GROMACS .gro file of N, CA and C in nm:
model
  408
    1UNK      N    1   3.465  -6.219  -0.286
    1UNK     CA    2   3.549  -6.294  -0.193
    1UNK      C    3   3.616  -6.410  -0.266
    2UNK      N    4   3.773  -6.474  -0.259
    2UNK     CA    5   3.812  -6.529  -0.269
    2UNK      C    6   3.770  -6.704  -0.230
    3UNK      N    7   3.860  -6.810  -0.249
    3UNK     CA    8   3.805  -6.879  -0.197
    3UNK      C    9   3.851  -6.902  -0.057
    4UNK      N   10   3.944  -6.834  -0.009
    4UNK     CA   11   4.034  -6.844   0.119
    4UNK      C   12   3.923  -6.755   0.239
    5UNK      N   13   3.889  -6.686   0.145
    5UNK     CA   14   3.800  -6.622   0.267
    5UNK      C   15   3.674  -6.672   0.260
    6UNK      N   16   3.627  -6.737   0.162
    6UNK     CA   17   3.488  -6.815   0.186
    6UNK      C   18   3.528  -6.946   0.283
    7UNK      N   19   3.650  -6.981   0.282
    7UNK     CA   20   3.651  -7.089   0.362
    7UNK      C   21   3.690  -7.022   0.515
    8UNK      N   22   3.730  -6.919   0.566
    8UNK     CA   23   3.717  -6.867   0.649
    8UNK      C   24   3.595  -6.836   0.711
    9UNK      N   25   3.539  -6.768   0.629
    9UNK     CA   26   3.369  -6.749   0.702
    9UNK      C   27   3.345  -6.916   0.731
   10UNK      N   28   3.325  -6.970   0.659
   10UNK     CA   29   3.284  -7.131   0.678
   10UNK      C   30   3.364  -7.188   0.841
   11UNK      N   31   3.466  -7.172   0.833
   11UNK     CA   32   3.537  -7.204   0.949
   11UNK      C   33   3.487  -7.146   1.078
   12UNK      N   34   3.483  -7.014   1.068
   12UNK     CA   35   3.436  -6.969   1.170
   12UNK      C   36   3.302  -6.954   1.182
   13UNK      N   37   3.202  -7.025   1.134
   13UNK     CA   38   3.067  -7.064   1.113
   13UNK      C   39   3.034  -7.214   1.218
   14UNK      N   40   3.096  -7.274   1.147
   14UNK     CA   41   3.176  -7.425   1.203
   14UNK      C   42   3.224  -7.436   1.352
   15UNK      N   43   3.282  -7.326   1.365
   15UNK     CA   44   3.408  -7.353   1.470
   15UNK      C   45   3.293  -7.260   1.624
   16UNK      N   46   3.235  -7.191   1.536
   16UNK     CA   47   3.154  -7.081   1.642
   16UNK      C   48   3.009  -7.169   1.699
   17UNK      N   49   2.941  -7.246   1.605
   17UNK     CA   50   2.844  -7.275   1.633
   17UNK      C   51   2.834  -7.405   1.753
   18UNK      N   52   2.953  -7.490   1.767
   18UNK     CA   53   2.957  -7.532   1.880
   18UNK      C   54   2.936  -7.451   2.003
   19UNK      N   55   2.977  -7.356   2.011
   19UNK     CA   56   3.001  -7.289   2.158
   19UNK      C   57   2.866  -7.215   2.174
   20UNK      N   58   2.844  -7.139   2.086
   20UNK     CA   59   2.692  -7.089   2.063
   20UNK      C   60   2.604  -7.166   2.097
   21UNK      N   61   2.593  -7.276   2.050
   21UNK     CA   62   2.466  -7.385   2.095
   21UNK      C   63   2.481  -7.415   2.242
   22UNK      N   64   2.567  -7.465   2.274
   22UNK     CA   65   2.617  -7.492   2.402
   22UNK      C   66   2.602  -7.366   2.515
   23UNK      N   67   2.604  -7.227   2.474
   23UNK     CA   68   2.600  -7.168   2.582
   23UNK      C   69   2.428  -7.166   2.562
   24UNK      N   70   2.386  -7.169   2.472
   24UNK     CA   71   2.198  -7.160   2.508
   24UNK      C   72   2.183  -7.231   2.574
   25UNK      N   73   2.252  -7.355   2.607
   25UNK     CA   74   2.169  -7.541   2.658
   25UNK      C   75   2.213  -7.457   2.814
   26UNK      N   76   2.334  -7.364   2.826
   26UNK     CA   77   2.378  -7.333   2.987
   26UNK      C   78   2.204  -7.213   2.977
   27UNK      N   79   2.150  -7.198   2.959
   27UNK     CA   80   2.048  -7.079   3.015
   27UNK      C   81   1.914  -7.148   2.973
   28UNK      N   82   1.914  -7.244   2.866
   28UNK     CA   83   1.775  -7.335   2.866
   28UNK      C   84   1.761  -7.462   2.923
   29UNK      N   85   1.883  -7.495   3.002
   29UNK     CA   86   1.906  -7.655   3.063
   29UNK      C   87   1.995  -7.595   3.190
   30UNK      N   88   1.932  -7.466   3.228
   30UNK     CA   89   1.985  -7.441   3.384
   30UNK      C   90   1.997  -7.584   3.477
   31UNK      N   91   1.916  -7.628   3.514
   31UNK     CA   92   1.903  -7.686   3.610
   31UNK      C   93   1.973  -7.839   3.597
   32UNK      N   94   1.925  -7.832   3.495
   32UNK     CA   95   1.987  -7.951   3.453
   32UNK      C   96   2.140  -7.955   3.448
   33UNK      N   97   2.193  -7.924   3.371
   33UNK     CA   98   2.361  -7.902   3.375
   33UNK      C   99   2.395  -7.872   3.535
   34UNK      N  100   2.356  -7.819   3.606
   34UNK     CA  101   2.320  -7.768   3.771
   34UNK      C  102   2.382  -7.848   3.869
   35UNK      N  103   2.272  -7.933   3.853
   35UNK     CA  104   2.251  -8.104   3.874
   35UNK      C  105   2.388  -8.182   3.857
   36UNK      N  106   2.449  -8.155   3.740
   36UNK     CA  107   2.569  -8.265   3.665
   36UNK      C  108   2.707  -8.173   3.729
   37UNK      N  109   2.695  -8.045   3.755
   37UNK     CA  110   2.851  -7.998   3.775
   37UNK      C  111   2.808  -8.019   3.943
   38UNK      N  112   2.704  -8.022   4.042
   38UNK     CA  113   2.744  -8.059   4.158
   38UNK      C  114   2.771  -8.182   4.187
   39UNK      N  115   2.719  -8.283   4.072
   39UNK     CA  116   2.798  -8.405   4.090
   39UNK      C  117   2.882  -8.490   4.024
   40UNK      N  118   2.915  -8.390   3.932
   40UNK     CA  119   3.057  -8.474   3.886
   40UNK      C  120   3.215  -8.377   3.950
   41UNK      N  121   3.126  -8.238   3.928
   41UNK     CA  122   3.282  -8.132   3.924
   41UNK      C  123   3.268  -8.108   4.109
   42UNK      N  124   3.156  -8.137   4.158
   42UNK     CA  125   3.150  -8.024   4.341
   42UNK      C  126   3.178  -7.918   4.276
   43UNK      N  127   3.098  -7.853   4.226
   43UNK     CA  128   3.128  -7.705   4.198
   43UNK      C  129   3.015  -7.640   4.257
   44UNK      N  130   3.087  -7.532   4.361
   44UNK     CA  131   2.978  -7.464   4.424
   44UNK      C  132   2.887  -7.415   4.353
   45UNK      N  133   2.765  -7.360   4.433
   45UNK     CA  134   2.708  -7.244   4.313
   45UNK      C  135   2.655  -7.293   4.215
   46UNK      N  136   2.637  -7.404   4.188
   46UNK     CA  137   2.656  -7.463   4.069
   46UNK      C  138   2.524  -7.390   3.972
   47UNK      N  139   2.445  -7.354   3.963
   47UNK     CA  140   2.366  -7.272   3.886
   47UNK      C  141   2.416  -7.147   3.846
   48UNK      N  142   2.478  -7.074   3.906
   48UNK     CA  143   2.507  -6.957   3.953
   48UNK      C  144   2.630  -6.978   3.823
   49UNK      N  145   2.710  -7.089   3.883
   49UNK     CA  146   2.861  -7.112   3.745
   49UNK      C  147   2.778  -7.150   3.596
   50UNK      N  148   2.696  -7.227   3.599
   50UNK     CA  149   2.619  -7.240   3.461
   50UNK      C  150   2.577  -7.113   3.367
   51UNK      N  151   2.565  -7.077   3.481
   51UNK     CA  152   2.494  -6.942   3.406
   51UNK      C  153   2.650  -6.825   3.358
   52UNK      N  154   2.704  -6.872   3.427
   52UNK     CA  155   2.839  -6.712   3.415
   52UNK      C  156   2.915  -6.864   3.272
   53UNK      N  157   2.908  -6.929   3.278
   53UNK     CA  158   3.023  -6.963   3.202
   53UNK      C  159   2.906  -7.035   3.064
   54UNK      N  160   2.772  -6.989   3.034
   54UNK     CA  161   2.660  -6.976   2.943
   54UNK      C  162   2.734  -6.816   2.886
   55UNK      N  163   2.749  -6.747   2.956
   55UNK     CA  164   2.790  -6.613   2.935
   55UNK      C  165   2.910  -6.602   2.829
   56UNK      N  166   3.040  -6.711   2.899
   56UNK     CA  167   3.135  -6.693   2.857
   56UNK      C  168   3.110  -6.744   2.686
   57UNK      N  169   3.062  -6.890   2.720
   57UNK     CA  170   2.993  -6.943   2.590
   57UNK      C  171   2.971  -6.859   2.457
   58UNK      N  172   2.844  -6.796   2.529
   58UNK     CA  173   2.764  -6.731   2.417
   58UNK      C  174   2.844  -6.572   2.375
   59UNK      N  175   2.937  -6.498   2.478
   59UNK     CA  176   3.018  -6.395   2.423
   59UNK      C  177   3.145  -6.431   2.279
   60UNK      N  178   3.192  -6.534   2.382
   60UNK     CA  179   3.299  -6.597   2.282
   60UNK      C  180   3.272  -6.654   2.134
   61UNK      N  181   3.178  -6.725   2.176
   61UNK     CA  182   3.121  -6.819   2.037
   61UNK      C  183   3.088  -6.678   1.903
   62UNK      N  184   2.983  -6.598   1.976
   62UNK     CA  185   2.957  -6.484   1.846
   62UNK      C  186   3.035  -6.384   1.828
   63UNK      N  187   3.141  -6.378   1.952
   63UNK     CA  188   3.239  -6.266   1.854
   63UNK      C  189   3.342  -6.314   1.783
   64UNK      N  190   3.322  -6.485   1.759
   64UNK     CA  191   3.446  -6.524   1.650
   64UNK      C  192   3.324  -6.497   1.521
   65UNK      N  193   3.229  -6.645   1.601
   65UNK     CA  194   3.084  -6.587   1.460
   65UNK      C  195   3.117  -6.436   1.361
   66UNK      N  196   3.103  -6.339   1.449
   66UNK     CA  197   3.044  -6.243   1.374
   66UNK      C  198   3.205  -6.177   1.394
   67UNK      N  199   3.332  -6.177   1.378
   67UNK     CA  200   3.422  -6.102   1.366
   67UNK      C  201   3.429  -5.996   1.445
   68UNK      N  202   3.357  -6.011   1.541
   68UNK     CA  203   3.341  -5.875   1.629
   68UNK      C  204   3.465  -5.904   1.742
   69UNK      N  205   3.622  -5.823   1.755
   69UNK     CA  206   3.703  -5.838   1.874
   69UNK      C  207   3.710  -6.005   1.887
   70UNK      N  208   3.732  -6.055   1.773
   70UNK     CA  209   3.727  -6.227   1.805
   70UNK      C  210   3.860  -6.273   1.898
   71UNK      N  211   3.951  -6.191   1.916
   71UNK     CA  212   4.072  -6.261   2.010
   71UNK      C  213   3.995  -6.235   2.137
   72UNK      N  214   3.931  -6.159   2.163
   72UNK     CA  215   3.868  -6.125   2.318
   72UNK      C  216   3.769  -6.296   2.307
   73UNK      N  217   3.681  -6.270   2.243
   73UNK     CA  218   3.588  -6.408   2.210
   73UNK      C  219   3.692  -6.561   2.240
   74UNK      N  220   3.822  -6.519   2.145
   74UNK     CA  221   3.909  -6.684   2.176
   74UNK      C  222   3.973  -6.679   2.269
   75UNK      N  223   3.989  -6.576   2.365
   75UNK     CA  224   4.024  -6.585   2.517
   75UNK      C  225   3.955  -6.626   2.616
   76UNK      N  226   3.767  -6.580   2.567
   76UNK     CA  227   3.657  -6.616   2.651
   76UNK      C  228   3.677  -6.761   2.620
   77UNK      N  229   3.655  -6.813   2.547
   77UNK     CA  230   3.638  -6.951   2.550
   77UNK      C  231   3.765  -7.074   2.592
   78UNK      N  232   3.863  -6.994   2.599
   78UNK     CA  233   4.011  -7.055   2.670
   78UNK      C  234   3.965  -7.009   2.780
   79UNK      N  235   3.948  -6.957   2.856
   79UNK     CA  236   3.879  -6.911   3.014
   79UNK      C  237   3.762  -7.077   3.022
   80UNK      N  238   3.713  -7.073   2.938
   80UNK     CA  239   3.573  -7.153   2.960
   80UNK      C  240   3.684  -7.351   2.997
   81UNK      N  241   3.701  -7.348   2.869
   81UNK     CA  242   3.733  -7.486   2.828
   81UNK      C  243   3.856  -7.530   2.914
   82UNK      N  244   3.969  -7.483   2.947
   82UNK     CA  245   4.080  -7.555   3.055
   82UNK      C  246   4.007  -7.567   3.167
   83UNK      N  247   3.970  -7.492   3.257
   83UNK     CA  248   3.933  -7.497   3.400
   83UNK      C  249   3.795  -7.643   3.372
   84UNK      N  250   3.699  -7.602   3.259
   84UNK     CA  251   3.579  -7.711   3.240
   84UNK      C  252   3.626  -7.835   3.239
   85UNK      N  253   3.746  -7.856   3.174
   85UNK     CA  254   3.791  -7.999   3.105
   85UNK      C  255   3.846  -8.066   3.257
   86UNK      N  256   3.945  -7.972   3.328
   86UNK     CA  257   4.008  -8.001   3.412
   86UNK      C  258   3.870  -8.073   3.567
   87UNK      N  259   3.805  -7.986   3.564
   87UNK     CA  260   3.712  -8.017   3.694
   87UNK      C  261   3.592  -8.095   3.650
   88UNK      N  262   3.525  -8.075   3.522
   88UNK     CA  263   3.406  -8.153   3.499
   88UNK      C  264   3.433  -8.294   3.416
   89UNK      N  265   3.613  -8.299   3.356
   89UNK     CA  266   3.586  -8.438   3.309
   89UNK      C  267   3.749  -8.504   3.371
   90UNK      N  268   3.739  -8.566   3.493
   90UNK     CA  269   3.875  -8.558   3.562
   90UNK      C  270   3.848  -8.725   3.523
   91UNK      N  271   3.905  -8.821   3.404
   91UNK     CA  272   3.898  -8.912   3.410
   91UNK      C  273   4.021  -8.972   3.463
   92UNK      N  274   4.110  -8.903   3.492
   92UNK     CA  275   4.144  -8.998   3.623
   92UNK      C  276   4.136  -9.073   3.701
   93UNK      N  277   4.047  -9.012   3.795
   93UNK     CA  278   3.970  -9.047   3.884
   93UNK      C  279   3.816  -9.151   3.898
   94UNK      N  280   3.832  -9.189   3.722
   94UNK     CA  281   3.720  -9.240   3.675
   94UNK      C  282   3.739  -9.385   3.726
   95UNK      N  283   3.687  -9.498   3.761
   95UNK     CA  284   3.744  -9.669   3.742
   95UNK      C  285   3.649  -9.699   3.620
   96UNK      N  286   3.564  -9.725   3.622
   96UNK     CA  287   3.479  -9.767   3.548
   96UNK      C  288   3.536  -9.712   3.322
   97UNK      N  289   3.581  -9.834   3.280
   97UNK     CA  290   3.613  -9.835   3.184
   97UNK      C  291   3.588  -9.746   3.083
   98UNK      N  292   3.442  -9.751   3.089
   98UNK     CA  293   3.354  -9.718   2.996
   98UNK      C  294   3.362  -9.601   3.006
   99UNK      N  295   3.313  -9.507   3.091
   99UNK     CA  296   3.280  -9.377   3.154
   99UNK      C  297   3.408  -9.332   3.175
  100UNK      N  298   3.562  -9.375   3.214
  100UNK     CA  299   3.683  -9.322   3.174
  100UNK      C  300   3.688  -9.296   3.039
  101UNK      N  301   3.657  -9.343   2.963
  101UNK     CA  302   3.689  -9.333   2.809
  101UNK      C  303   3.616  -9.209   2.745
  102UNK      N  304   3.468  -9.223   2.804
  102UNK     CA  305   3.379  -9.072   2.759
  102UNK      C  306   3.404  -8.969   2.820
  103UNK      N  307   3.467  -8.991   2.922
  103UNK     CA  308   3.545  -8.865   3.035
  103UNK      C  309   3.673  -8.831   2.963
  104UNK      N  310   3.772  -8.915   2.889
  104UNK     CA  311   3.893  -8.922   2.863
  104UNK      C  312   3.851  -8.798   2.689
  105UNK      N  313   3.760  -8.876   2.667
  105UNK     CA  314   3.728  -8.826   2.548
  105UNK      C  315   3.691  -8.663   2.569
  106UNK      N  316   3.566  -8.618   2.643
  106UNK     CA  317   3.533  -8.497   2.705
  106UNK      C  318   3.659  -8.405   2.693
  107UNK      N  319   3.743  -8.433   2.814
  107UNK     CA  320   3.863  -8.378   2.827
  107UNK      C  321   3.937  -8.319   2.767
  108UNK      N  322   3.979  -8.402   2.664
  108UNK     CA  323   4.101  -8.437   2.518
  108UNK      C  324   4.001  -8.315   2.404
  109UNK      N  325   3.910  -8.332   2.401
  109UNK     CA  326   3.817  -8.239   2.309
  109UNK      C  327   3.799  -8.095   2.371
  110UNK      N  328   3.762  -8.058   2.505
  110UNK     CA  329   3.794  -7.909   2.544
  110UNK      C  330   3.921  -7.853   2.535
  111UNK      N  331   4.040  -7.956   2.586
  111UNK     CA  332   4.173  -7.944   2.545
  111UNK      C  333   4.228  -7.871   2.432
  112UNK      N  334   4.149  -7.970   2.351
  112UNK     CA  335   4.194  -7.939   2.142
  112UNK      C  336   4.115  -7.816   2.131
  113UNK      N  337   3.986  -7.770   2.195
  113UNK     CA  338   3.956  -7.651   2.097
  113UNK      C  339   4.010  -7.503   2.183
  114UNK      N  340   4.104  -7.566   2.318
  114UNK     CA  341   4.159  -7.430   2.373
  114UNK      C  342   4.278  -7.423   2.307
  115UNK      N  343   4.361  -7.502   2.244
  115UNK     CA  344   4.446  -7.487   2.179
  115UNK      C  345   4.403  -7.403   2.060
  116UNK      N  346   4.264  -7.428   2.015
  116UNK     CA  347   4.227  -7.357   1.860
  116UNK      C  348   4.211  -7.241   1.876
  117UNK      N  349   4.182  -7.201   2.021
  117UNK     CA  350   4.075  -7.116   2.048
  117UNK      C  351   4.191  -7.041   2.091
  118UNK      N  352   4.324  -7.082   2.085
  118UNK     CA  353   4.474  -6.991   2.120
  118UNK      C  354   4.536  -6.940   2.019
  119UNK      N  355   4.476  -7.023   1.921
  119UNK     CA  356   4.540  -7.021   1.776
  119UNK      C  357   4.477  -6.899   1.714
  120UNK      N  358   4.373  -6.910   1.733
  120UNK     CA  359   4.233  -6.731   1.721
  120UNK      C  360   4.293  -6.630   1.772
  121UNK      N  361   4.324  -6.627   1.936
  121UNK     CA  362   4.386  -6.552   1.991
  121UNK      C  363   4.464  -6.457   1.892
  122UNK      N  364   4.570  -6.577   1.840
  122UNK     CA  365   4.740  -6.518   1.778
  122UNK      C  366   4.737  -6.500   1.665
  123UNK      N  367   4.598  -6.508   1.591
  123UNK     CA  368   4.607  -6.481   1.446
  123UNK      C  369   4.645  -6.300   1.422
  124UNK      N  370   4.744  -6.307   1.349
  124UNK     CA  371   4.774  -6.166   1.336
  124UNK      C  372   4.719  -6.079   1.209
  125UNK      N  373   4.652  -6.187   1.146
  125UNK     CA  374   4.555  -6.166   0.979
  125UNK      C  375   4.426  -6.050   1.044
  126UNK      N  376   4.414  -5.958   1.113
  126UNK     CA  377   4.285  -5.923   1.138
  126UNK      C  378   4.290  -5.769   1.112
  127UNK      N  379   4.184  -5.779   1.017
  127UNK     CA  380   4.052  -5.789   1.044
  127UNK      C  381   3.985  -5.891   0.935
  128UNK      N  382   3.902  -5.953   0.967
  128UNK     CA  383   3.888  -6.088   0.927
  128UNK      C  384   3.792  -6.064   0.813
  129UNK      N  385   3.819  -6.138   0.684
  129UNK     CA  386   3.712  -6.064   0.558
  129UNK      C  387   3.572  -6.123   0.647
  130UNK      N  388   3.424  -6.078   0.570
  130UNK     CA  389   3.306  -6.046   0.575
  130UNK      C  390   3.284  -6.053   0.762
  131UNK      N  391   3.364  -5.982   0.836
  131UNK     CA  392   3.358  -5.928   0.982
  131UNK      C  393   3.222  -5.822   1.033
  132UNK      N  394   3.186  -5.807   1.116
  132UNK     CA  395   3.137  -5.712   1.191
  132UNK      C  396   3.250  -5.627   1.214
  133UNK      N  397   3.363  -5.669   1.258
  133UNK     CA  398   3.448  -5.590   1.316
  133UNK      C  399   3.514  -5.522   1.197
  134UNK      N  400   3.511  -5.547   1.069
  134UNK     CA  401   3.591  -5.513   0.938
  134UNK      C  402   3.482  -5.311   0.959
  135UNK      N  403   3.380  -5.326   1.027
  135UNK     CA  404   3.267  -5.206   1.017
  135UNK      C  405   3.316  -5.089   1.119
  136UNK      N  406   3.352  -5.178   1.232
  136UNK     CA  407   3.380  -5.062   1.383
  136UNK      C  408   3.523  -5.030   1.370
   0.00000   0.00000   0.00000
């Protein structure tokens, strides 16, 4: 491998393991996260959404991981991150300085990685060197 594609695997090592971790905390911190989207987002169901969008998480995150159909994976996680950013961090609606700013911040960061995670989408380079999917 080159060094373009060692920094690729690296990237998508990097870029995957956020979402990966994060969808375990949705199926090992059920209740908890539960708790936080009925009272920050009113989101019905709210266990019920933890768990489906743990799903989206953990599909998306390892099929960039592992090169497996990764535009399906950077669609799952553009599904995840606009609607999340929009309802669970509405700092708008925030007064309190402080907590606008970590809300503002929240936001601005699901934002940036649905843009990345669009950018995955449209990569037309595929099949991606050391892939799962380089196999099927």
């Amino acid at each position: 491998m080159d060094v373009w594609q060692i920094t690729h695997v690296v990237a998508r090592v990097v870029f995957s393991a956020f979402f990966v971790m994060s969808g375990v905390n949705h199926f090992t911190r059920t209740k908890q996260m539960a708790e936080y989207a009925k009272g920050v987002g009113n989101v019905p169901a709210a266990s019920l959404a933890v768990l489906g969008t743990g799903v989206l998480l953990l599909a998306g995150g390892l099929r960039i991981l592992l090169g497996y159909h990764p535009r399906i994976g950077a669609l799952l996680l553009f599904i995840f991150l606009v609607p999340t950013a929009i309802m669970m961090h509405p700092y708008w609606k925030v007064a309190d300085p402080m907590q606008k700013a970590g809300e503002m911040a929240q936001f601005w960061k699901n934002i940036s990685l649905s843009g990345a995670a669009l950018f995955i989408a449209a990569d037309p380079n595929w099949p991606w060197p050391a892939s799962i999917g380089n196999l099927f």
